[in-house]
């Protein structure tokens, strides 16, 4: 067995088996045969962990106002070209309920970051109303940025089960290079600890292809997920947005896709029983980018469940797909794509990450 295959065998045999320097060898693979072996080994681990199934999480983009100014993101405060919207409460609840009725086991409410009592109370009311309008095992996921522990606790009490907050990069210096000086890596890291201690299922993740990022940085990101004991991972390529200061950053679609698949595979091999999303941004790189991610170890897809009229205003990156589709069309398209690669959709299944279930004895933890 050569040394690359040996790394794959060790990683497949047990969670967290490789050191960052070894994970970097996987991430940096360029030989087509090695890359194929990496993705196949990851797929085998996924089959053991969650089977040939994709879990669906309906995405509701509830508003695009943001107080932050991340240098890469189209929703940043200083982007005057974006028309700002906030979906009325009753409509958010209707969209989440419709995700539930379409058979998605979970829905994520995502928006720019707003820290205010008004916003906290609004989310609280929305979460309570969704909880009342859906089944107890329907997972309510929030992705609303950095907040105080008290705010996270109120949303958890209202009935939220999961929270997604990407660390963006585990390297604080690299983080500083893509954020204004008043954005704090330490605070973001602290938020992940607060969320876990409140009993949320915690998702984090990174972007890859950030200017200046190395294979070792990405390897350390993957080991960071293990270190913070994440239950869910959502990673995607950095895709330059023309309305941001990082508009001119180098970007090659083909390379970005190949790297994404390798990083997903290395993450599956390192973390084994976590949920890993096939990020929507992968569809920007190739029409079948998300299906290829499922075959490299991802097990979650995020169909858009936002009313069509809002979609064009929620553009984190350039080339966002499905702007003109209805939520019903997204459902049909996605289930056909999943069937085409020989996997099935886990309809009406919240897809509790086996990693979380193992820590907490299975099922939905009561708030
Ligand atoms: N405001 C919240 C949630 C919305 S942003 C937050 O920041 O957590 C969700 C994710 O979009 C971010 O975490 C970031 O990783 C991703 N994103 C933003 N701009 C992007 C870009 N240009 N390319 C790829 N991903 C981007
Ligand atoms: Fe706001 Fe999130 Fe975009 Fe940063 S990444 S500007 S916090 S929406």
CSV table of C-alpha atoms and ligand atoms in Angstrom, one decimal:
chain,number,residue,atom,x,y,z
A,1,UNK,CA,0.0,0.0,0.0
A,2,UNK,CA,1.5,3.4,-0.9
A,3,UNK,CA,1.5,6.2,1.6
A,4,UNK,CA,-1.5,8.0,0.2
A,5,UNK,CA,-3.6,4.8,0.4
A,6,UNK,CA,-2.3,4.2,3.8
A,7,UNK,CA,-3.5,7.6,5.0
A,8,UNK,CA,-7.0,6.8,3.5
A,9,UNK,CA,-7.1,3.5,5.3
A,10,UNK,CA,-6.1,5.0,8.7
A,11,UNK,CA,-8.7,7.8,8.3
A,12,UNK,CA,-11.4,5.4,7.3
A,13,UNK,CA,-10.7,3.2,10.3
A,14,UNK,CA,-11.5,5.8,13.0
A,15,UNK,CA,-12.6,9.3,13.6
A,16,UNK,CA,-9.9,12.0,14.0
A,17,UNK,CA,-7.1,9.6,13.1
A,18,UNK,CA,-5.0,12.0,11.0
A,19,UNK,CA,-2.9,15.0,12.0
A,20,UNK,CA,-3.4,18.3,10.2
A,21,UNK,CA,-0.1,17.8,8.2
A,22,UNK,CA,-1.5,14.4,7.0
A,23,UNK,CA,-4.9,15.9,6.2
A,24,UNK,CA,-3.1,18.5,4.1
A,25,UNK,CA,-1.6,15.7,2.0
A,26,UNK,CA,-5.2,14.7,1.1
A,27,UNK,CA,-6.4,18.3,0.5
A,28,UNK,CA,-3.3,19.0,-1.7
A,29,UNK,CA,-3.7,15.8,-3.9
A,30,UNK,CA,-3.5,16.5,-7.6
A,31,UNK,CA,-3.0,13.1,-9.1
A,32,UNK,CA,-6.4,12.0,-10.6
A,33,UNK,CA,-6.1,8.5,-9.3
A,34,UNK,CA,-5.4,9.7,-5.8
A,35,UNK,CA,-8.3,12.2,-5.9
A,36,UNK,CA,-10.6,9.4,-7.1
A,37,UNK,CA,-9.5,7.1,-4.3
A,38,UNK,CA,-9.9,9.9,-1.7
A,39,UNK,CA,-13.5,10.5,-2.8
A,40,UNK,CA,-14.4,6.8,-2.9
A,41,UNK,CA,-13.0,6.2,0.5
A,42,UNK,CA,-15.0,9.1,1.9
A,43,UNK,CA,-18.2,7.8,0.2
A,44,UNK,CA,-17.7,4.5,1.8
A,45,UNK,CA,-17.4,6.1,5.2
A,46,UNK,CA,-20.6,8.1,4.5
A,47,UNK,CA,-22.5,5.0,3.6
A,48,UNK,CA,-21.5,3.5,6.9
A,49,UNK,CA,-22.5,6.7,8.8
A,50,UNK,CA,-25.8,7.7,7.2
A,51,UNK,CA,-26.4,5.4,4.2
A,52,UNK,CA,-27.0,6.4,0.5
A,53,UNK,CA,-29.5,9.1,1.6
A,54,UNK,CA,-29.7,12.8,1.3
A,55,UNK,CA,-31.4,14.9,4.0
A,56,UNK,CA,-33.1,18.0,2.9
A,57,UNK,CA,-33.1,21.3,4.7
A,58,UNK,CA,-35.4,24.1,3.3
A,59,UNK,CA,-33.6,27.4,3.1
A,60,UNK,CA,-35.7,30.5,4.0
A,61,UNK,CA,-33.7,33.7,3.4
A,62,UNK,CA,-35.7,35.8,5.8
A,63,UNK,CA,-34.0,39.2,5.3
A,64,UNK,CA,-30.9,40.7,3.9
A,65,UNK,CA,-30.2,43.7,6.1
A,66,UNK,CA,-26.7,43.3,7.8
A,67,UNK,CA,-24.8,45.3,10.3
A,68,UNK,CA,-21.5,43.7,9.4
A,69,UNK,CA,-19.2,44.5,6.5
A,70,UNK,CA,-17.4,41.2,5.6
A,71,UNK,CA,-15.2,42.1,2.6
A,72,UNK,CA,-16.5,39.1,0.5
A,73,UNK,CA,-20.2,39.2,1.0
A,74,UNK,CA,-22.9,40.9,-1.1
A,75,UNK,CA,-25.1,41.6,1.9
A,76,UNK,CA,-22.4,43.7,3.6
A,77,UNK,CA,-23.5,47.0,5.1
A,78,UNK,CA,-21.7,49.2,2.6
A,79,UNK,CA,-23.2,47.5,-0.5
A,80,UNK,CA,-25.6,50.3,-1.5
A,81,UNK,CA,-26.5,48.4,-4.7
A,82,UNK,CA,-28.5,45.8,-2.7
A,83,UNK,CA,-32.2,46.5,-2.2
A,84,UNK,CA,-32.9,45.5,1.4
A,85,UNK,CA,-36.0,43.5,2.5
A,86,UNK,CA,-37.4,41.8,5.5
A,87,UNK,CA,-40.0,39.1,5.0
A,88,UNK,CA,-43.1,39.6,7.2
A,89,UNK,CA,-43.4,37.2,10.1
A,90,UNK,CA,-46.5,35.4,8.9
A,91,UNK,CA,-44.9,34.8,5.5
A,92,UNK,CA,-41.7,33.3,7.1
A,93,UNK,CA,-43.9,30.9,9.1
A,94,UNK,CA,-45.8,30.0,6.0
A,95,UNK,CA,-42.6,29.3,4.0
A,96,UNK,CA,-41.2,27.1,6.8
A,97,UNK,CA,-44.5,25.3,7.2
A,98,UNK,CA,-44.5,24.7,3.4
A,99,UNK,CA,-41.0,23.2,3.7
A,100,UNK,CA,-42.3,20.9,6.3
A,101,UNK,CA,-45.3,20.0,4.1
A,102,UNK,CA,-43.0,19.3,1.1
A,103,UNK,CA,-41.3,16.6,3.2
A,104,UNK,CA,-38.2,18.5,4.2
A,105,UNK,CA,-37.2,17.3,7.7
A,106,UNK,CA,-35.8,20.7,8.6
A,107,UNK,CA,-35.8,24.4,7.6
A,108,UNK,CA,-33.1,27.0,8.2
A,109,UNK,CA,-33.9,30.7,8.6
A,110,UNK,CA,-31.0,32.7,7.4
A,111,UNK,CA,-30.3,36.4,7.2
A,112,UNK,CA,-27.7,39.2,7.6
A,113,UNK,CA,-26.7,39.9,11.2
A,114,UNK,CA,-28.8,42.2,13.3
A,115,UNK,CA,-28.4,42.6,17.0
A,116,UNK,CA,-31.4,44.3,18.5
A,117,UNK,CA,-34.2,43.6,20.9
A,118,UNK,CA,-36.7,44.1,18.1
A,119,UNK,CA,-35.0,41.5,16.0
A,120,UNK,CA,-34.6,39.0,18.9
A,121,UNK,CA,-38.2,39.2,19.8
A,122,UNK,CA,-39.3,38.9,16.1
A,123,UNK,CA,-37.2,35.7,15.7
A,124,UNK,CA,-38.6,34.4,19.0
A,125,UNK,CA,-42.2,34.8,17.8
A,126,UNK,CA,-41.4,33.3,14.4
A,127,UNK,CA,-39.7,30.2,16.0
A,128,UNK,CA,-42.6,29.7,18.4
A,129,UNK,CA,-45.1,29.9,15.5
A,130,UNK,CA,-43.2,27.5,13.3
A,131,UNK,CA,-42.9,25.1,16.2
A,132,UNK,CA,-46.7,25.3,16.7
A,133,UNK,CA,-47.4,24.8,13.0
A,134,UNK,CA,-45.1,21.7,12.4
A,135,UNK,CA,-44.3,18.4,14.0
A,136,UNK,CA,-42.2,18.1,17.1
A,137,UNK,CA,-39.4,16.4,15.2
A,138,UNK,CA,-39.3,19.0,12.4
A,139,UNK,CA,-35.9,20.6,13.0
A,140,UNK,CA,-35.8,24.4,13.2
A,141,UNK,CA,-32.4,25.7,12.2
A,142,UNK,CA,-31.2,29.3,12.6
A,143,UNK,CA,-28.3,31.0,10.8
A,144,UNK,CA,-28.5,34.6,12.0
A,145,UNK,CA,-24.9,35.4,12.8
A,146,UNK,CA,-23.2,36.4,16.1
A,147,UNK,CA,-25.4,37.1,19.0
A,148,UNK,CA,-25.1,37.2,22.8
A,149,UNK,CA,-25.5,34.0,24.8
A,150,UNK,CA,-28.8,35.4,26.2
A,151,UNK,CA,-30.2,35.8,22.7
A,152,UNK,CA,-29.2,32.3,21.7
A,153,UNK,CA,-30.8,31.0,24.9
A,154,UNK,CA,-34.1,32.8,24.1
A,155,UNK,CA,-34.3,31.4,20.6
A,156,UNK,CA,-33.5,27.9,22.0
A,157,UNK,CA,-36.3,28.3,24.6
A,158,UNK,CA,-38.6,29.3,21.8
A,159,UNK,CA,-37.9,25.9,20.1
A,160,UNK,CA,-34.9,26.3,17.8
A,161,UNK,CA,-32.9,23.0,17.6
A,162,UNK,CA,-29.8,23.9,15.5
A,163,UNK,CA,-27.6,26.8,14.7
A,164,UNK,CA,-25.2,27.3,11.7
A,165,UNK,CA,-22.3,29.7,12.1
A,166,UNK,CA,-19.4,29.3,9.9
A,167,UNK,CA,-16.0,30.3,11.4
A,168,UNK,CA,-15.1,31.1,7.8
A,169,UNK,CA,-11.4,30.1,8.4
A,170,UNK,CA,-9.8,28.6,11.5
A,171,UNK,CA,-6.8,30.9,11.0
A,172,UNK,CA,-7.3,34.2,12.9
A,173,UNK,CA,-4.8,36.1,10.7
A,174,UNK,CA,-6.5,34.9,7.5
A,175,UNK,CA,-9.9,35.8,9.0
A,176,UNK,CA,-8.5,39.3,9.7
A,177,UNK,CA,-7.5,39.7,6.1
A,178,UNK,CA,-11.1,39.3,4.8
A,179,UNK,CA,-12.9,41.3,7.5
A,180,UNK,CA,-12.8,44.9,8.8
A,181,UNK,CA,-10.7,45.4,11.9
A,182,UNK,CA,-13.8,45.5,14.3
A,183,UNK,CA,-14.9,42.0,13.3
A,184,UNK,CA,-13.6,39.5,15.8
A,185,UNK,CA,-12.6,35.8,15.2
A,186,UNK,CA,-12.5,35.3,18.9
A,187,UNK,CA,-16.1,36.4,19.3
A,188,UNK,CA,-17.2,34.1,16.5
A,189,UNK,CA,-15.3,31.2,18.2
A,190,UNK,CA,-17.0,32.1,21.5
A,191,UNK,CA,-20.4,32.0,19.9
A,192,UNK,CA,-19.8,28.4,18.9
A,193,UNK,CA,-19.1,27.5,22.5
A,194,UNK,CA,-22.2,29.3,23.7
A,195,UNK,CA,-24.4,27.5,21.2
A,196,UNK,CA,-23.0,24.1,22.1
A,197,UNK,CA,-23.4,24.7,25.9
A,198,UNK,CA,-27.1,25.7,25.3
A,199,UNK,CA,-27.7,22.3,23.7
A,200,UNK,CA,-28.0,23.4,20.1
A,201,UNK,CA,-26.9,21.0,17.4
A,202,UNK,CA,-24.0,23.2,16.1
A,203,UNK,CA,-22.9,23.6,12.5
A,204,UNK,CA,-19.9,25.5,11.4
A,205,UNK,CA,-17.8,25.6,8.3
A,206,UNK,CA,-15.4,27.6,6.2
A,207,UNK,CA,-14.9,29.0,2.7
A,208,UNK,CA,-12.1,27.7,0.6
A,209,UNK,CA,-10.2,29.5,-2.1
A,210,UNK,CA,-9.7,32.5,0.1
A,211,UNK,CA,-6.7,34.5,-1.2
A,212,UNK,CA,-3.6,33.4,0.7
A,213,UNK,CA,-5.2,30.2,2.1
A,214,UNK,CA,-2.9,27.1,2.0
A,215,UNK,CA,-3.7,23.4,2.0
A,216,UNK,CA,-2.5,23.3,5.6
A,217,UNK,CA,-4.9,26.1,6.5
A,218,UNK,CA,-7.8,24.0,5.1
A,219,UNK,CA,-6.4,20.9,6.9
A,220,UNK,CA,-6.4,22.8,10.2
A,221,UNK,CA,-10.0,23.9,9.4
A,222,UNK,CA,-11.0,20.3,9.2
A,223,UNK,CA,-9.3,19.5,12.4
A,224,UNK,CA,-11.0,22.6,14.0
A,225,UNK,CA,-14.4,21.0,13.3
A,226,UNK,CA,-13.3,18.0,15.3
A,227,UNK,CA,-11.8,20.2,18.1
A,228,UNK,CA,-15.1,22.2,18.5
A,229,UNK,CA,-17.0,19.0,18.3
A,230,UNK,CA,-19.3,20.3,15.5
A,231,UNK,CA,-22.3,18.2,14.6
A,232,UNK,CA,-22.9,19.8,11.1
A,233,UNK,CA,-20.5,21.2,8.6
A,234,UNK,CA,-21.3,23.6,5.7
A,235,UNK,CA,-18.4,24.5,3.5
A,236,UNK,CA,-18.2,26.1,0.2
A,237,UNK,CA,-16.0,27.8,-2.3
A,238,UNK,CA,-15.3,31.5,-2.0
A,239,UNK,CA,-17.0,33.0,-5.1
A,240,UNK,CA,-16.1,36.7,-5.7
A,241,UNK,CA,-19.0,39.1,-5.7
A,242,UNK,CA,-18.5,42.1,-8.0
A,243,UNK,CA,-20.2,44.4,-5.5
A,244,UNK,CA,-17.6,43.8,-2.8
A,245,UNK,CA,-14.0,44.8,-2.1
A,246,UNK,CA,-12.9,41.3,-3.0
A,247,UNK,CA,-14.5,41.5,-6.5
A,248,UNK,CA,-11.1,41.0,-8.3
A,249,UNK,CA,-9.9,38.0,-6.3
A,250,UNK,CA,-8.6,35.1,-8.5
A,251,UNK,CA,-11.2,32.4,-9.2
A,252,UNK,CA,-11.2,29.4,-11.4
A,253,UNK,CA,-14.5,27.4,-11.5
A,254,UNK,CA,-12.9,24.0,-12.4
A,255,UNK,CA,-10.2,24.2,-9.8
A,256,UNK,CA,-12.6,25.4,-7.2
A,257,UNK,CA,-14.9,22.5,-7.8
A,258,UNK,CA,-12.2,19.9,-7.7
A,259,UNK,CA,-10.8,21.4,-4.5
A,260,UNK,CA,-14.3,21.5,-2.9
A,261,UNK,CA,-14.9,17.8,-3.6
A,262,UNK,CA,-11.5,16.9,-2.1
A,263,UNK,CA,-12.1,19.0,1.0
A,264,UNK,CA,-15.6,17.5,1.5
A,265,UNK,CA,-14.0,14.0,1.2
A,266,UNK,CA,-11.2,14.8,3.6
A,267,UNK,CA,-13.8,16.2,6.1
A,268,UNK,CA,-15.9,13.0,5.9
A,269,UNK,CA,-12.9,10.9,6.4
A,270,UNK,CA,-11.9,12.9,9.5
A,271,UNK,CA,-15.3,13.4,11.1
A,272,UNK,CA,-17.2,10.2,10.1
A,273,UNK,CA,-20.6,10.8,11.7
A,274,UNK,CA,-21.3,14.5,11.1
A,275,UNK,CA,-23.8,16.0,8.7
A,276,UNK,CA,-22.0,17.6,5.8
A,277,UNK,CA,-23.9,19.9,3.4
A,278,UNK,CA,-23.4,20.0,-0.3
A,279,UNK,CA,-23.3,23.8,-0.4
A,280,UNK,CA,-25.6,25.6,-2.9
A,281,UNK,CA,-22.5,27.6,-4.1
A,282,UNK,CA,-21.2,24.3,-5.6
A,283,UNK,CA,-24.0,24.6,-8.2
A,284,UNK,CA,-22.4,27.8,-9.4
A,285,UNK,CA,-19.2,25.8,-10.2
A,286,UNK,CA,-21.0,23.1,-12.2
A,287,UNK,CA,-24.7,22.2,-12.8
A,288,UNK,CA,-24.1,18.8,-11.0
A,289,UNK,CA,-21.7,20.2,-8.4
A,290,UNK,CA,-24.0,19.3,-5.4
A,291,UNK,CA,-24.6,15.7,-6.6
A,292,UNK,CA,-20.9,15.2,-7.0
A,293,UNK,CA,-20.5,16.5,-3.5
A,294,UNK,CA,-22.9,13.8,-2.3
A,295,UNK,CA,-20.7,11.2,-4.0
A,296,UNK,CA,-17.7,12.6,-2.2
A,297,UNK,CA,-19.2,12.3,1.3
A,298,UNK,CA,-21.8,15.1,1.8
A,299,UNK,CA,-25.2,14.0,3.0
A,300,UNK,CA,-27.4,17.2,3.2
A,301,UNK,CA,-28.8,19.5,0.5
A,302,UNK,CA,-30.5,22.8,1.0
A,303,UNK,CA,-33.3,23.5,-1.5
A,304,UNK,CA,-34.4,27.1,-1.6
A,305,UNK,CA,-37.8,27.5,0.2
A,306,UNK,CA,-37.9,31.3,-0.1
A,307,UNK,CA,-40.7,32.9,-2.2
A,308,UNK,CA,-39.3,33.8,-5.6
A,309,UNK,CA,-39.8,37.6,-5.3
A,310,UNK,CA,-37.1,37.8,-2.6
A,311,UNK,CA,-34.4,35.6,-4.1
A,312,UNK,CA,-32.6,38.0,-6.3
A,313,UNK,CA,-32.0,40.4,-3.4
A,314,UNK,CA,-30.2,37.7,-1.4
A,315,UNK,CA,-27.0,37.3,-3.3
A,316,UNK,CA,-24.0,36.5,-1.1
A,317,UNK,CA,-21.9,35.6,-4.1
A,318,UNK,CA,-22.2,36.0,-7.9
A,319,UNK,CA,-24.2,33.5,-10.0
A,320,UNK,CA,-26.6,32.3,-7.3
A,321,UNK,CA,-28.7,29.5,-8.9
A,322,UNK,CA,-32.5,29.0,-9.0
A,323,UNK,CA,-33.5,32.7,-8.9
A,324,UNK,CA,-36.6,32.1,-11.1
A,325,UNK,CA,-37.8,28.9,-9.7
A,326,UNK,CA,-40.6,28.3,-7.3
A,327,UNK,CA,-40.0,26.3,-4.1
A,328,UNK,CA,-42.1,23.5,-5.6
A,329,UNK,CA,-39.8,23.4,-8.7
A,330,UNK,CA,-36.7,23.3,-6.5
A,331,UNK,CA,-38.2,20.3,-4.7
A,332,UNK,CA,-38.8,18.4,-7.9
A,333,UNK,CA,-35.5,19.3,-9.5
A,334,UNK,CA,-33.5,18.2,-6.4
A,335,UNK,CA,-35.2,14.9,-5.9
A,336,UNK,CA,-34.6,14.0,-9.6
A,337,UNK,CA,-31.0,14.9,-9.3
A,338,UNK,CA,-30.6,12.8,-6.2
A,339,UNK,CA,-32.3,9.8,-7.8
A,340,UNK,CA,-30.0,10.1,-10.8
A,341,UNK,CA,-26.9,9.3,-8.7
A,342,UNK,CA,-28.7,6.3,-7.1
A,343,UNK,CA,-29.4,7.9,-3.7
A,344,UNK,CA,-32.7,8.4,-2.1
A,345,UNK,CA,-34.2,11.4,-0.3
A,346,UNK,CA,-34.8,10.9,3.4
A,347,UNK,CA,-38.3,12.5,3.3
A,348,UNK,CA,-39.8,13.9,6.5
A,349,UNK,CA,-36.6,13.0,8.4
A,350,UNK,CA,-34.9,15.7,10.4
A,351,UNK,CA,-31.6,14.0,9.8
A,352,UNK,CA,-30.3,14.4,13.3
A,353,UNK,CA,-26.5,14.1,12.9
A,354,UNK,CA,-25.4,10.7,14.2
A,355,UNK,CA,-22.6,12.5,16.0
A,356,UNK,CA,-25.1,14.6,18.0
A,357,UNK,CA,-27.3,11.6,18.7
A,358,UNK,CA,-24.4,9.6,19.9
A,359,UNK,CA,-23.5,12.4,22.4
A,360,UNK,CA,-27.0,12.9,23.6
A,361,UNK,CA,-28.7,9.6,23.3
A,362,UNK,CA,-30.6,10.1,20.1
A,363,UNK,CA,-33.6,12.2,18.8
A,364,UNK,CA,-34.4,15.8,19.3
A,365,UNK,CA,-33.1,17.3,22.6
A,366,UNK,CA,-35.9,19.2,24.3
A,367,UNK,CA,-35.2,22.9,24.9
B,1,LIG,N1,-25.0,36.5,8.4
B,1,LIG,C1,-24.9,35.2,8.7
B,1,LIG,C2,-25.6,34.2,7.8
B,1,LIG,C3,-25.6,34.6,6.3
B,1,LIG,S1,-24.1,34.6,5.5
B,1,LIG,C4,-23.5,34.8,9.0
B,1,LIG,O1,-22.6,35.5,8.4
B,1,LIG,O2,-23.2,33.8,9.6
B,1,LIG,C5,-23.8,32.9,5.3
B,1,LIG,C6,-22.5,32.5,4.7
B,1,LIG,O3,-22.4,32.9,3.4
B,1,LIG,C7,-21.3,33.1,5.4
B,1,LIG,O4,-21.0,32.4,6.5
B,1,LIG,C8,-20.2,32.9,4.3
B,1,LIG,O5,-19.4,31.8,4.5
B,1,LIG,C9,-21.0,32.7,3.0
B,1,LIG,N2,-20.6,33.7,2.0
B,1,LIG,C10,-20.8,35.1,2.0
B,1,LIG,N3,-20.2,35.6,0.9
B,1,LIG,C11,-19.7,34.6,0.2
B,1,LIG,C12,-18.9,34.6,-1.1
B,1,LIG,N4,-18.6,35.7,-1.7
B,1,LIG,N5,-18.6,33.3,-1.5
B,1,LIG,C13,-18.9,32.2,-0.9
B,1,LIG,N6,-19.6,32.2,0.3
B,1,LIG,C14,-20.0,33.4,0.8
B,2,LIG,FE1,-23.4,39.9,6.9
B,2,LIG,FE2,-23.1,37.2,7.1
B,2,LIG,FE3,-22.6,38.6,4.8
B,2,LIG,FE4,-20.9,38.9,6.9
B,2,LIG,S1,-21.3,37.0,5.8
B,2,LIG,S2,-21.8,40.6,5.6
B,2,LIG,S3,-22.4,38.8,8.6
B,2,LIG,S4,-24.6,38.4,5.8
